[in-house]
Coordinates of C-alpha atoms and ligand atoms in Angstrom, one line a residue:
M1 CA -20.0 -25.0 1.6
R2 CA -21.5 -22.6 -1.0
V3 CA -19.3 -21.9 -4.0
K4 CA -19.7 -20.5 -7.5
S5 CA -19.5 -22.6 -10.6
R6 CA -17.7 -21.3 -13.6
D7 CA -21.0 -19.9 -15.1
G8 CA -21.9 -18.1 -11.9
R9 CA -24.3 -20.6 -10.4
E10 CA -24.2 -21.1 -6.6
V11 CA -23.5 -24.8 -5.9
D12 CA -22.6 -26.9 -2.9
L13 CA -19.0 -28.2 -2.4
K14 CA -18.8 -31.0 0.1
L15 CA -16.4 -30.3 3.0
E16 CA -14.6 -33.6 2.4
R17 CA -13.9 -32.4 -1.2
A18 CA -12.3 -29.1 0.1
S19 CA -10.3 -31.3 2.5
A20 CA -9.1 -33.3 -0.4
L21 CA -7.7 -30.2 -2.0
K22 CA -6.0 -29.2 1.2
M23 CA -4.2 -32.6 1.2
R24 CA -3.0 -31.9 -2.4
L25 CA -1.4 -28.5 -1.5
R26 CA 1.9 -27.6 0.2
G27 CA 0.6 -24.1 1.0
P28 CA -2.4 -23.3 3.2
L29 CA -6.0 -23.5 2.0
L30 CA -8.0 -20.7 3.7
A31 CA -11.8 -20.3 4.2
P32 CA -13.6 -17.2 5.6
G33 CA -12.7 -16.8 9.2
D34 CA -9.2 -18.4 8.9
P35 CA -6.2 -16.3 9.9
G36 CA -4.8 -14.7 6.7
Y37 CA -8.1 -15.0 4.7
E38 CA -8.9 -11.3 5.0
E39 CA -5.4 -10.3 3.8
S40 CA -5.7 -12.6 0.8
R41 CA -9.2 -11.7 -0.2
T42 CA -8.8 -7.9 -0.1
V43 CA -7.2 -6.0 -2.9
W44 CA -5.7 -2.6 -3.3
N45 CA -8.9 -0.8 -4.3
A46 CA -11.4 -0.7 -1.4
M47 CA -14.2 -0.2 -3.9
I48 CA -13.9 -3.9 -4.5
D49 CA -15.2 -6.1 -1.7
R50 CA -15.6 -9.7 -2.7
K51 CA -15.3 -12.9 -0.8
P52 CA -13.9 -16.0 -2.5
A53 CA -15.1 -19.3 -1.0
L54 CA -11.6 -20.7 -0.7
V55 CA -8.1 -19.3 -1.0
A56 CA -5.2 -21.5 -2.0
R57 CA -2.0 -19.8 -1.0
C58 CA 0.3 -21.5 -3.5
L59 CA 3.9 -22.3 -2.5
G60 CA 5.1 -23.6 -5.9
V61 CA 4.1 -24.8 -9.3
A62 CA 2.8 -28.1 -8.0
D63 CA 0.3 -26.2 -5.8
V64 CA -0.9 -24.2 -8.9
I65 CA -1.3 -27.4 -10.9
A66 CA -3.3 -29.1 -8.1
A67 CA -5.6 -26.0 -7.7
V68 CA -6.3 -25.6 -11.4
R69 CA -7.1 -29.4 -11.7
F70 CA -9.3 -29.2 -8.7
A71 CA -11.2 -26.2 -10.1
R72 CA -11.7 -28.1 -13.4
E73 CA -12.8 -31.3 -11.8
H74 CA -15.5 -29.5 -9.7
D75 CA -16.4 -26.8 -12.3
L76 CA -15.4 -24.0 -9.8
L77 CA -15.0 -20.4 -10.7
L78 CA -11.3 -19.6 -10.4
C79 CA -9.6 -16.3 -9.8
I80 CA -5.8 -15.5 -9.6
K81 CA -4.3 -12.9 -7.4
G82 CA -0.8 -11.5 -8.1
G83 CA -0.1 -8.2 -6.4
G84 CA -3.9 -7.5 -6.1
H85 CA -3.3 -4.0 -7.6
N86 CA -5.7 -4.2 -10.5
I87 CA -8.1 -1.3 -10.2
A88 CA -11.0 -3.3 -11.5
G89 CA -10.4 -5.9 -8.8
L90 CA -9.9 -8.7 -11.3
A91 CA -7.9 -10.8 -8.8
T92 CA -10.9 -11.6 -6.7
A93 CA -14.5 -13.0 -7.2
D94 CA -17.3 -13.9 -4.9
G95 CA -17.6 -17.6 -4.2
A96 CA -14.5 -18.5 -6.3
L97 CA -11.4 -20.6 -5.6
M98 CA -8.7 -17.9 -5.4
L99 CA -5.1 -18.8 -6.3
D100 CA -3.1 -16.4 -4.1
M101 CA 0.4 -16.3 -5.6
S102 CA 1.8 -13.9 -3.0
L103 CA 4.0 -16.6 -1.3
M104 CA 5.8 -17.2 -4.6
R105 CA 8.3 -14.3 -4.6
G106 CA 11.7 -15.8 -5.5
V107 CA 14.0 -13.9 -7.9
W108 CA 17.1 -15.4 -9.5
V109 CA 19.5 -13.2 -11.4
D110 CA 21.8 -14.5 -14.1
E111 CA 24.2 -11.6 -14.4
R112 CA 26.2 -13.2 -17.2
R113 CA 23.2 -13.7 -19.4
K114 CA 21.6 -10.5 -18.3
M115 CA 18.4 -12.3 -17.3
A116 CA 16.2 -12.5 -14.2
R117 CA 13.7 -15.2 -13.5
A118 CA 10.9 -14.0 -11.1
Q119 CA 8.2 -16.1 -9.6
A120 CA 4.7 -14.8 -10.5
G121 CA 3.8 -13.6 -7.0
C122 CA 6.7 -11.0 -7.0
L123 CA 6.0 -7.3 -6.5
L124 CA 8.0 -4.9 -8.7
G125 CA 10.2 -4.0 -5.7
D126 CA 11.2 -7.6 -5.3
V127 CA 12.7 -7.8 -8.8
D128 CA 14.3 -4.3 -8.6
R129 CA 15.9 -5.1 -5.3
E130 CA 17.6 -8.3 -6.5
T131 CA 18.6 -7.1 -10.0
Q132 CA 20.1 -3.9 -8.6
V133 CA 22.6 -5.8 -6.5
K134 CA 24.9 -5.6 -9.6
G135 CA 23.4 -2.6 -11.3
S136 CA 20.8 -4.2 -13.5
A137 CA 17.1 -3.6 -13.9
A138 CA 14.1 -5.0 -15.6
A139 CA 11.8 -2.5 -17.4
L140 CA 9.0 -2.4 -14.8
G141 CA 6.5 0.2 -13.5
F142 CA 6.5 3.2 -11.2
V143 CA 5.1 1.8 -7.9
S144 CA 7.1 -0.9 -6.2
L145 CA 4.1 -2.6 -4.6
T146 CA 2.4 -3.5 -7.9
G147 CA 2.4 -7.2 -8.9
I148 CA 4.7 -8.1 -11.8
A149 CA 2.3 -10.7 -13.2
G150 CA -0.7 -8.5 -13.9
L151 CA 1.5 -5.6 -15.0
T152 CA 3.5 -7.7 -17.5
L153 CA 0.6 -9.6 -18.9
G154 CA -1.2 -6.4 -19.6
G155 CA 1.8 -4.7 -21.2
G156 CA 3.6 -2.6 -18.5
F157 CA 5.4 0.7 -18.6
G158 CA 7.7 2.7 -16.3
Y159 CA 10.8 4.8 -16.3
L160 CA 12.7 2.5 -18.7
T161 CA 9.9 2.1 -21.3
R162 CA 11.3 4.8 -23.5
R163 CA 14.6 2.9 -23.8
W164 CA 13.4 -0.7 -24.0
G165 CA 9.7 -0.8 -24.8
W166 CA 6.6 -2.2 -23.0
T167 CA 7.6 -4.5 -20.1
S168 CA 6.2 -7.3 -22.1
D169 CA 8.6 -6.5 -25.0
T170 CA 11.5 -7.3 -22.7
V171 CA 10.2 -10.7 -21.6
A172 CA 12.1 -13.7 -22.9
G173 CA 9.7 -16.4 -21.8
M174 CA 7.1 -17.5 -19.3
D175 CA 6.0 -20.7 -17.6
L176 CA 2.3 -21.3 -17.3
V177 CA -0.1 -23.8 -15.9
A178 CA -2.7 -24.2 -18.7
A179 CA -6.4 -24.9 -18.4
D180 CA -5.8 -28.7 -18.6
G181 CA -3.3 -28.5 -15.7
R182 CA -0.2 -29.0 -17.8
L183 CA 2.9 -26.9 -17.1
V184 CA 4.0 -25.3 -20.4
R185 CA 6.7 -22.9 -21.6
A186 CA 5.9 -19.9 -23.7
S187 CA 8.7 -18.2 -25.7
D188 CA 9.7 -17.4 -29.3
D189 CA 10.8 -21.1 -29.6
E190 CA 8.1 -22.9 -27.6
N191 CA 4.4 -22.3 -28.1
P192 CA 5.0 -18.9 -29.9
D193 CA 1.3 -18.3 -30.3
L194 CA 0.8 -18.5 -26.6
F195 CA 3.8 -16.3 -26.0
W196 CA 2.4 -13.7 -28.4
G197 CA -1.0 -13.7 -26.6
L198 CA 0.5 -13.5 -23.1
R199 CA 2.3 -10.3 -23.9
G200 CA -0.8 -8.1 -23.6
G201 CA -3.7 -10.5 -23.4
G202 CA -3.7 -10.6 -19.6
G203 CA -4.4 -13.7 -17.5
N204 CA -6.7 -15.3 -20.2
F205 CA -4.6 -18.3 -21.0
G206 CA -3.5 -19.9 -17.7
V207 CA -1.7 -19.2 -14.5
V208 CA 1.8 -17.8 -15.1
T209 CA 4.2 -19.2 -12.5
G210 CA 7.5 -17.6 -13.6
I211 CA 8.6 -14.8 -15.9
D212 CA 12.1 -14.4 -17.5
Y213 CA 13.0 -10.7 -17.9
T214 CA 15.9 -9.3 -20.0
L215 CA 18.0 -7.0 -17.8
F216 CA 19.6 -3.7 -18.7
E217 CA 22.4 -1.7 -17.0
V218 CA 20.8 0.9 -14.8
G219 CA 22.1 2.7 -11.7
P220 CA 22.5 1.7 -9.0
E221 CA 22.5 5.5 -8.7
V222 CA 20.4 7.5 -11.1
I223 CA 18.9 11.0 -11.2
G224 CA 15.3 10.9 -10.0
G225 CA 12.7 12.6 -8.0
I226 CA 10.2 15.4 -8.2
V227 CA 9.9 19.2 -8.2
A228 CA 6.6 21.0 -7.3
W229 CA 5.3 24.5 -7.9
P230 CA 2.0 26.2 -6.9
A231 CA -0.8 25.2 -9.2
D232 CA -1.1 28.8 -10.4
E233 CA 2.1 28.1 -12.3
A234 CA 0.6 25.1 -14.1
P235 CA 0.3 26.7 -17.6
K236 CA 4.0 27.5 -17.6
V237 CA 5.1 24.2 -16.1
L238 CA 3.0 22.2 -18.5
E239 CA 4.5 24.2 -21.4
L240 CA 8.0 23.4 -20.0
Y241 CA 6.9 19.7 -19.8
R242 CA 5.7 19.7 -23.4
S243 CA 8.9 21.2 -24.8
L244 CA 11.3 19.1 -22.6
A245 CA 9.4 15.9 -23.3
E246 CA 9.5 16.3 -27.0
S247 CA 13.2 16.8 -27.1
A248 CA 14.2 14.5 -24.2
P249 CA 16.7 11.7 -24.8
P250 CA 15.3 8.1 -24.2
E251 CA 17.1 7.9 -20.9
L252 CA 14.9 10.7 -19.5
T253 CA 11.2 10.0 -18.7
L254 CA 9.0 12.9 -17.5
V255 CA 5.7 12.7 -15.7
A256 CA 3.5 15.8 -15.1
L257 CA 0.8 15.9 -12.5
I258 CA -1.6 18.4 -10.9
R259 CA -3.1 17.5 -7.5
P260 CA -3.6 18.8 -3.9
A261 CA -0.2 18.5 -2.2
P262 CA 0.2 15.3 -0.1
P263 CA 1.5 15.7 3.5
A264 CA 5.0 14.7 2.4
P265 CA 8.0 15.8 4.4
W266 CA 9.6 17.4 1.4
L267 CA 6.7 19.9 1.0
P268 CA 6.3 22.7 3.5
N269 CA 3.4 22.1 6.0
E270 CA 1.5 25.2 4.9
W271 CA 1.3 23.7 1.4
H272 CA -0.3 20.3 2.4
G273 CA -3.7 20.1 0.8
R274 CA -3.2 23.0 -1.5
A275 CA -3.1 22.6 -5.3
I276 CA 0.3 22.0 -6.8
V277 CA 1.8 21.2 -10.2
A278 CA 4.7 18.8 -10.2
L279 CA 7.2 17.2 -12.6
L280 CA 8.5 13.7 -11.8
A281 CA 11.6 12.7 -13.6
C282 CA 14.0 9.8 -13.9
H283 CA 17.2 9.8 -16.0
S284 CA 18.6 6.3 -16.2
G285 CA 21.8 7.1 -18.1
S286 CA 25.0 8.6 -16.9
L287 CA 24.8 10.9 -13.9
E288 CA 26.5 13.8 -15.8
A289 CA 24.1 13.5 -18.8
G290 CA 21.2 13.3 -16.3
E291 CA 22.2 16.4 -14.5
K292 CA 22.4 18.3 -17.8
A293 CA 19.0 17.0 -18.9
I294 CA 17.1 18.0 -15.8
A295 CA 18.8 21.4 -15.4
P296 CA 15.9 23.3 -17.1
I297 CA 13.5 21.8 -14.5
K298 CA 15.7 22.6 -11.5
S299 CA 16.2 26.2 -12.6
F300 CA 12.5 26.8 -13.4
G301 CA 10.6 29.4 -11.5
R302 CA 10.3 29.2 -7.7
P303 CA 9.5 25.7 -6.6
I304 CA 8.0 24.9 -3.3
G305 CA 9.8 21.6 -3.1
D306 CA 12.6 20.0 -5.0
V307 CA 13.8 16.5 -4.4
L308 CA 15.1 15.7 -7.9
V309 CA 18.6 14.5 -7.0
R310 CA 21.1 11.6 -7.4
R311 CA 19.6 8.6 -5.6
P312 CA 19.5 4.8 -5.8
Y313 CA 17.3 3.5 -8.6
T314 CA 15.3 1.3 -6.1
Q315 CA 14.4 4.5 -4.2
V316 CA 13.1 6.2 -7.4
Q317 CA 11.0 3.1 -8.0
S318 CA 9.2 3.5 -4.6
L319 CA 8.9 7.3 -4.4
L320 CA 5.2 7.2 -5.3
D321 CA 4.3 4.2 -3.0
A322 CA 3.0 6.2 -0.1
T323 CA 0.6 8.2 -2.3
Q324 CA -1.2 5.0 -3.4
P325 CA -1.9 2.9 -0.3
K326 CA -4.0 -0.3 -0.3
G327 CA -7.5 0.3 1.2
R328 CA -8.5 3.6 -0.3
R329 CA -11.2 3.9 -2.8
Y330 CA -10.0 4.4 -6.4
Y331 CA -11.6 5.2 -9.8
W332 CA -9.5 5.9 -12.9
K333 CA -10.1 7.0 -16.5
S334 CA -7.3 6.8 -18.9
E335 CA -6.3 7.2 -22.6
Y336 CA -3.2 6.8 -24.7
L337 CA -2.2 10.1 -26.4
P338 CA -0.2 10.7 -29.6
G339 CA 1.1 13.9 -28.2
V340 CA 0.4 16.7 -25.7
E341 CA -1.7 19.5 -27.3
P342 CA -1.8 22.9 -25.5
A343 CA -5.6 22.6 -25.4
L344 CA -5.3 19.3 -23.5
C345 CA -3.1 21.1 -20.9
D346 CA -5.8 23.8 -20.5
S347 CA -8.4 21.0 -19.9
M348 CA -6.1 19.3 -17.4
I349 CA -5.7 22.5 -15.4
D350 CA -9.4 23.2 -15.6
H351 CA -10.5 19.7 -14.3
A352 CA -7.7 19.5 -11.7
S353 CA -9.1 22.7 -10.2
R354 CA -12.4 20.8 -9.5
I355 CA -10.7 17.8 -7.8
R356 CA -13.0 16.5 -5.1
S357 CA -10.5 14.8 -2.7
P358 CA -7.1 15.5 -1.3
H359 CA -5.7 12.3 -3.0
A360 CA -6.9 12.7 -6.6
A361 CA -4.7 13.8 -9.5
V362 CA -4.5 14.4 -13.2
I363 CA -1.3 12.7 -14.6
L364 CA 0.6 12.6 -17.9
F365 CA 3.2 9.8 -18.3
Q366 CA 5.7 10.0 -21.2
L367 CA 6.2 6.9 -23.2
A368 CA 7.5 7.8 -26.7
G369 CA 10.5 5.8 -27.7
A370 CA 11.4 2.1 -28.2
L371 CA 7.8 0.9 -28.1
N372 CA 6.9 3.0 -31.1
R373 CA 9.5 1.2 -33.3
L374 CA 7.9 -2.2 -33.2
P375 CA 5.0 -3.3 -35.5
N376 CA 1.5 -3.3 -33.9
D377 CA 1.2 -7.0 -34.2
H378 CA 4.6 -7.7 -32.6
S379 CA 2.7 -9.0 -29.6
A380 CA -0.9 -8.7 -28.3
V381 CA -0.3 -5.4 -26.4
G382 CA -0.2 -3.3 -29.6
N383 CA -0.8 0.4 -29.1
R384 CA 2.5 1.2 -30.9
D385 CA 1.3 4.8 -31.6
A386 CA 1.0 5.7 -27.9
R387 CA 3.4 8.4 -26.9
Y388 CA 1.9 9.5 -23.6
V389 CA -0.6 8.2 -21.1
L390 CA -3.3 10.4 -19.6
N391 CA -4.6 9.1 -16.3
I392 CA -7.3 10.8 -14.3
T393 CA -7.0 9.3 -10.9
A394 CA -9.9 9.8 -8.4
S395 CA -8.9 8.5 -4.9
W396 CA -10.8 9.1 -1.7
D397 CA -11.6 7.6 1.7
Q398 CA -15.4 7.3 2.3
A399 CA -18.0 5.4 0.4
A400 CA -20.4 8.4 0.9
D401 CA -18.1 10.3 -1.5
D402 CA -18.1 7.7 -4.3
G403 CA -20.6 9.6 -6.5
A404 CA -18.8 13.0 -6.4
N405 CA -15.4 11.5 -7.1
I406 CA -16.5 9.1 -9.8
S407 CA -18.4 12.0 -11.5
W408 CA -15.3 14.2 -11.4
A409 CA -13.2 11.5 -13.1
R410 CA -15.8 10.8 -15.8
D411 CA -16.4 14.5 -16.5
A412 CA -12.6 15.1 -16.9
W413 CA -12.3 12.1 -19.1
S414 CA -15.3 13.2 -21.3
A415 CA -13.6 16.5 -21.8
M416 CA -10.1 15.0 -22.7
K417 CA -10.8 11.7 -24.5
S418 CA -10.9 13.4 -27.9
Y419 CA -7.1 13.8 -27.6
S420 CA -6.7 10.0 -27.4
T421 CA -5.0 7.7 -30.0
G422 CA -8.2 5.7 -29.7
G423 CA -6.4 3.2 -27.5
N424 CA -6.3 2.8 -23.8
Y425 CA -4.3 0.7 -21.3
I426 CA -6.1 -2.5 -20.4
N427 CA -4.5 -2.4 -16.9
F428 CA -5.9 1.0 -16.1
Q429 CA -9.5 0.0 -16.9
T430 CA -12.0 0.2 -14.1
A431 CA -14.7 -2.4 -13.2
D432 CA -17.4 -0.5 -15.2
E433 CA -15.5 -0.4 -18.5
A434 CA -17.1 -2.9 -20.8
T435 CA -16.5 -4.7 -24.1
E436 CA -15.9 -1.6 -26.3
R437 CA -13.0 -0.5 -24.0
L438 CA -11.5 -4.0 -24.4
A439 CA -11.7 -3.7 -28.1
S440 CA -10.1 -0.2 -28.1
A441 CA -7.3 -1.4 -25.8
L442 CA -6.4 -4.4 -27.9
G443 CA -7.5 -3.1 -31.3
G444 CA -6.8 -5.4 -34.3
N445 CA -5.0 -7.9 -32.1
L446 CA -8.3 -8.9 -30.4
A447 CA -9.4 -11.4 -33.1
R448 CA -6.1 -13.3 -33.0
L449 CA -6.3 -13.4 -29.2
A450 CA -9.7 -15.0 -29.4
E451 CA -8.3 -17.7 -31.6
I452 CA -5.4 -18.3 -29.2
K453 CA -8.0 -18.4 -26.4
A454 CA -9.9 -21.1 -28.2
R455 CA -6.7 -23.2 -28.6
W456 CA -5.5 -22.8 -25.0
D457 CA -8.7 -22.3 -22.9
P458 CA -11.7 -23.3 -25.0
E459 CA -14.0 -23.7 -22.0
N460 CA -13.0 -20.3 -20.6
V461 CA -11.6 -21.6 -17.3
F462 CA -9.7 -18.3 -16.9
R463 CA -12.4 -15.8 -17.0
T464 CA -11.9 -13.4 -14.0
N465 CA -9.9 -11.0 -16.1
R466 CA -10.5 -8.7 -19.0
N467 CA -12.1 -11.7 -20.6
I468 CA -11.5 -12.7 -24.2
Q469 CA -14.2 -15.0 -25.5
P470 CA -12.7 -18.1 -27.3
V471 CA -13.5 -18.0 -31.1
A472 CA -12.4 -21.2 -32.9
Ligands
FAD501 C1 -0.7 2.2 -7.5 C2 -0.6 1.6 -8.9 C3 0.4 1.9 -9.7 C4 0.5 1.3 -11.0 N1 1.5 1.7 -11.8 C5 1.7 1.1 -13.0 C6 2.8 1.4 -13.8 O1 3.7 2.2 -13.4 N2 2.9 0.8 -15.0 C7 2.0 -0.1 -15.4 O2 2.2 -0.6 -16.5 N3 0.9 -0.4 -14.7 C8 0.8 0.2 -13.5 N4 -0.3 -0.1 -12.7 C9 -1.4 -1.0 -13.3 C10 -1.0 -2.4 -13.0 O3 -0.2 -2.9 -14.1 C11 -2.2 -3.3 -12.9 O4 -3.0 -2.9 -11.8 C12 -1.9 -4.8 -12.8 O5 -3.1 -5.5 -13.0 C13 -1.3 -5.1 -11.5 O6 -0.9 -6.4 -11.4 P1 -1.2 -7.3 -10.1 O7 -0.5 -8.6 -10.3 O8 -0.9 -6.5 -8.9 O9 -2.7 -7.5 -10.3 P2 -3.8 -8.4 -9.7 O10 -4.9 -7.5 -9.2 O11 -3.3 -9.4 -8.7 O12 -4.3 -9.2 -11.0 C14 -4.7 -8.5 -12.2 C15 -5.1 -9.5 -13.3 O13 -4.0 -10.3 -13.6 C16 -4.3 -11.7 -13.4 N5 -3.1 -12.4 -12.8 C17 -2.4 -12.0 -11.7 N6 -1.4 -12.9 -11.5 C18 -1.5 -13.8 -12.5 C19 -0.8 -15.0 -12.9 N7 0.2 -15.4 -12.1 N8 -1.1 -15.7 -14.0 C20 -2.2 -15.3 -14.7 N9 -2.9 -14.2 -14.4 C21 -2.6 -13.5 -13.4 C22 -5.4 -11.7 -12.4 O14 -6.2 -12.8 -12.5 C23 -6.2 -10.5 -12.8 O15 -7.0 -10.8 -13.9 C24 -0.5 0.4 -11.4 C25 -1.5 0.1 -10.6 C26 -1.6 0.6 -9.3 C27 -2.8 0.3 -8.5

């Protein structure tokens, strides 16, 4: 069978060798044509269409060790798939041996210690569901189908970030299969250099098999949801957003977006496809305080839809899922912002009016809070000056429309990038974003990451990621 070596050459792997790997695994080993292969090889973004030579669907740590050792022995290109949500398609590579972690989705909650241990194939919703049984939550992201591994290794933010920091700030430790096939622990006490790098440096250092999250009291009921107005109201709604966000308590996180209305049941049929401006909110503190905090939103103007209400936290965490299905074509451009200037709002409105598809949006996420209080070198993720995230999200159905949608996102980004902190989120980078975007995402922490890479993966076994070159 034809496979790719680590440096990208096509080489032959004898079938008996592949059979030997099969014998070493408890989970299935799939080749093109096998049932399940297509599901494993495809990722969220349909722009990415790659075919690994083999897929090892790992059932436990021993499978991960066997697959990493096999890849080393035979000099195979390795790729690792968590939730497969990375927009650049970093989970998959042509001709590679893929480690598909999606069968490893166990979650163990230790209520007394306020900790949850999650296997690395979990999606965010798996962790939320188990931790919410007793009203706890880990600080994860906004869409429940995203993988915890890629999100946490790249930093991670969501509705709880303003209270407790980047997702990676709330991690107490990780288990990892290193390039030499050893299982190691990374925490403040064990291999602290590795632990520092894993919190922001992505999958550069090994295959993470388990993550220990600190838990916080949240819900089970919170105030959450969305209110939408006609896009003509965008100047006033974005002004409301600016003033509320600047004075909001840490329990409240606000997201503003402009897009064509999706065909959602909470929006009147006659509005589907027409431009709207919306505020998404979650208040994770007491219900009474939450209701007070969102009152200015609920009483603002004449909304066309309002589903900002008391509801289970797990429901808030999956409100956006349907708008981001697997299998559409996606292209994003994103920047961290130090604040929201009125001129940026004008530019958002202008470029949103030129959206080329019913699924695209211009979005502002609020971050300011706990993450800004740690020093930039606390862990690799850095970007401690980020107070908002701007994300220009092109999303469409047909390959024939690639050019128009990508151009729209790039034009909007060109007009708005001057408002950036200079940093950007590594997990929002698209496939065409090259070395200088890696440097701006990791800033001054990149040099230390390169040294850690040289210690833990000098031969760059783990390279299908936002790759950090080892520098000894
Ligand atoms: C719809 C959508 C919503 C999103 N919302 C948010 C959000 O609210 N907050 C946020 O912070 N981010 C968000 N993101 C971005 C998200 O953090 C990244 O897409 C992230 O890469 C997803 O992780 P994954 O495991 O699904 O990725 P994958 O595509 O599976 O992998 C991404 C990278 O991580 C590596 N990797 C995966 N698993 C492992 C492992 N076990 N060990 C080592 N390396 C591994 C892969 O090799 C690859 O390089 C969102 C993305 C999408 C598509």
